[in-house]
CSV table of C-alpha atoms in Angstrom, one decimal:
chain,number,residue,atom,x,y,z
K,1423,GLN,CA,155.1,78.0,66.3
K,1424,VAL,CA,151.7,76.6,67.1
K,1425,GLN,CA,148.9,79.0,66.6
K,1426,LEU,CA,145.2,78.4,67.2
K,1427,VAL,CA,142.7,81.2,66.2
K,1428,GLU,CA,139.1,80.9,67.1
K,1429,SER,CA,136.2,82.8,65.5
K,1430,GLY,CA,132.5,82.6,65.2
K,1431,GLY,CA,131.3,83.6,68.6
K,1432,GLY,CA,128.6,86.2,69.2
K,1433,LEU,CA,125.2,87.0,70.7
K,1434,VAL,CA,122.4,84.5,70.1
K,1435,GLN,CA,119.0,84.0,71.6
K,1436,PRO,CA,118.2,80.8,73.5
K,1437,GLY,CA,117.4,78.0,71.1
K,1438,GLY,CA,119.6,79.6,68.5
K,1439,SER,CA,122.7,78.2,66.7
K,1440,LEU,CA,126.3,79.3,66.2
K,1441,ARG,CA,129.3,77.6,64.5
K,1442,LEU,CA,132.7,78.2,65.9
K,1443,SER,CA,135.9,77.8,63.9
K,1444,CYS,CA,139.5,77.3,65.0
K,1445,ALA,CA,142.2,77.8,62.4
K,1446,ALA,CA,145.4,75.9,63.3
K,1447,SER,CA,149.0,76.4,62.1
K,1448,GLY,CA,152.5,75.6,63.0
K,1449,PHE,CA,152.1,71.8,63.4
K,1450,THR,CA,150.9,68.8,61.4
K,1451,PHE,CA,147.2,69.3,62.1
K,1452,SER,CA,146.0,66.0,60.7
K,1453,SER,CA,148.2,64.1,63.2
K,1454,TYR,CA,146.5,65.4,66.4
K,1455,ALA,CA,143.2,65.2,68.2
K,1456,MET,CA,141.6,68.6,68.7
K,1457,ARG,CA,139.4,69.7,71.6
K,1458,TRP,CA,137.0,72.5,72.5
K,1459,TYR,CA,136.8,73.8,76.0
K,1460,ARG,CA,134.8,76.6,77.6
K,1461,GLN,CA,135.0,78.9,80.6
K,1462,ALA,CA,132.1,80.8,82.1
K,1463,PRO,CA,132.6,83.7,84.4
K,1464,GLY,CA,133.7,82.6,87.9
K,1465,LYS,CA,134.0,78.9,86.8
K,1466,GLU,CA,136.8,76.6,85.8
K,1467,ARG,CA,137.6,75.8,82.2
K,1468,GLU,CA,135.7,72.7,81.2
K,1469,PHE,CA,135.9,70.2,78.5
K,1470,VAL,CA,133.3,70.4,75.7
K,1471,ALA,CA,134.3,68.0,72.9
K,1472,ILE,CA,137.2,66.1,71.3
K,1473,ILE,CA,137.7,64.8,67.8
K,1474,THR,CA,140.4,62.3,66.8
K,1475,SER,CA,143.1,63.2,64.3
K,1476,ALA,CA,141.3,61.7,61.3
K,1477,GLY,CA,137.9,62.7,62.5
K,1478,GLY,CA,136.6,59.2,63.0
K,1479,SER,CA,135.7,59.5,66.6
K,1480,THR,CA,134.2,62.2,68.8
K,1481,THR,CA,133.3,62.5,72.5
K,1482,TYR,CA,131.2,65.2,74.2
K,1483,ALA,CA,130.6,66.5,77.6
K,1484,ASP,CA,127.2,65.3,78.9
K,1485,SER,CA,126.0,68.9,79.1
K,1486,VAL,CA,126.3,69.4,75.3
K,1487,LYS,CA,125.6,65.9,74.0
K,1488,GLY,CA,123.0,65.9,71.3
K,1489,ARG,CA,123.2,69.7,70.7
K,1490,PHE,CA,126.8,70.3,69.8
K,1491,THR,CA,128.8,68.7,66.9
K,1492,ILE,CA,132.6,68.8,66.6
K,1493,SER,CA,134.1,68.3,63.1
K,1494,ARG,CA,137.3,69.0,61.3
K,1495,ASP,CA,138.7,69.7,57.8
K,1496,ASN,CA,142.3,68.4,57.6
K,1497,VAL,CA,142.8,70.2,54.3
K,1498,LYS,CA,141.9,73.6,55.7
K,1499,ASN,CA,143.5,72.8,59.1
K,1500,THR,CA,140.4,73.9,60.8
K,1501,VAL,CA,138.2,72.4,63.6
K,1502,TYR,CA,134.6,73.4,64.0
K,1503,LEU,CA,132.0,73.4,66.8
K,1504,GLN,CA,128.4,73.5,65.6
K,1505,MET,CA,126.2,74.5,68.5
K,1506,ASN,CA,122.5,74.1,68.3
K,1507,ASN,CA,119.6,74.7,70.7
K,1508,LEU,CA,121.9,77.0,72.8
K,1509,LYS,CA,121.0,77.6,76.4
K,1510,PRO,CA,121.9,80.5,78.8
K,1511,GLU,CA,124.2,78.0,80.6
K,1512,ASP,CA,126.2,77.6,77.4
K,1513,MET,CA,127.4,81.2,77.7
K,1514,ALA,CA,131.2,81.2,78.0
K,1515,VAL,CA,134.4,81.9,76.3
K,1516,TYR,CA,135.1,78.9,74.0
K,1517,TYR,CA,138.7,77.8,73.5
K,1518,CYS,CA,140.3,75.5,70.9
K,1519,ASN,CA,143.0,73.2,72.3
K,1520,ALA,CA,145.7,71.0,70.9
K,1521,PHE,CA,148.1,68.8,73.0
K,1522,ILE,CA,151.5,68.6,71.3
K,1523,SER,CA,153.9,67.7,74.1
K,1524,ARG,CA,152.0,70.4,76.1
K,1525,HIS,CA,148.6,72.1,75.9
K,1526,TYR,CA,148.2,74.9,73.4
K,1527,TRP,CA,145.2,77.3,73.5
K,1528,GLY,CA,143.7,79.9,71.3
K,1529,GLN,CA,142.7,83.3,72.5
K,1530,GLY,CA,139.1,82.3,72.8
K,1531,THR,CA,135.8,83.5,71.4
K,1532,GLN,CA,132.9,84.8,73.4
K,1533,VAL,CA,129.5,83.1,73.1
K,1534,THR,CA,126.6,85.0,74.7
K,1535,VAL,CA,123.2,83.4,75.0
K,1536,SER,CA,120.5,85.9,76.0
K,1537,SER,CA,117.1,87.1,74.9
């Protein structure tokens, strides 16, 4: 069965950095694009970034462009989200996503940006 397990969230001051990881299993990881989404309290889940199956192309939401970097390791079956220059508005639960006939989600990892 498809499993996505996020890690790496935590508390960081504004301007700080975090790297999120998502370990995938139960499917041929290298064949699928992977996405990160986030959901802040009281708001809808929103797209953050996507990386193609081989990692050759990435796309970002305008709100994170230039600050976040998505990458993947198809040997370790893991997708990453490097987040730099974090802002209070980046505070949310971050979810890893794969679309394999339907959407699959991880359990999420909390990112708190506060001084």
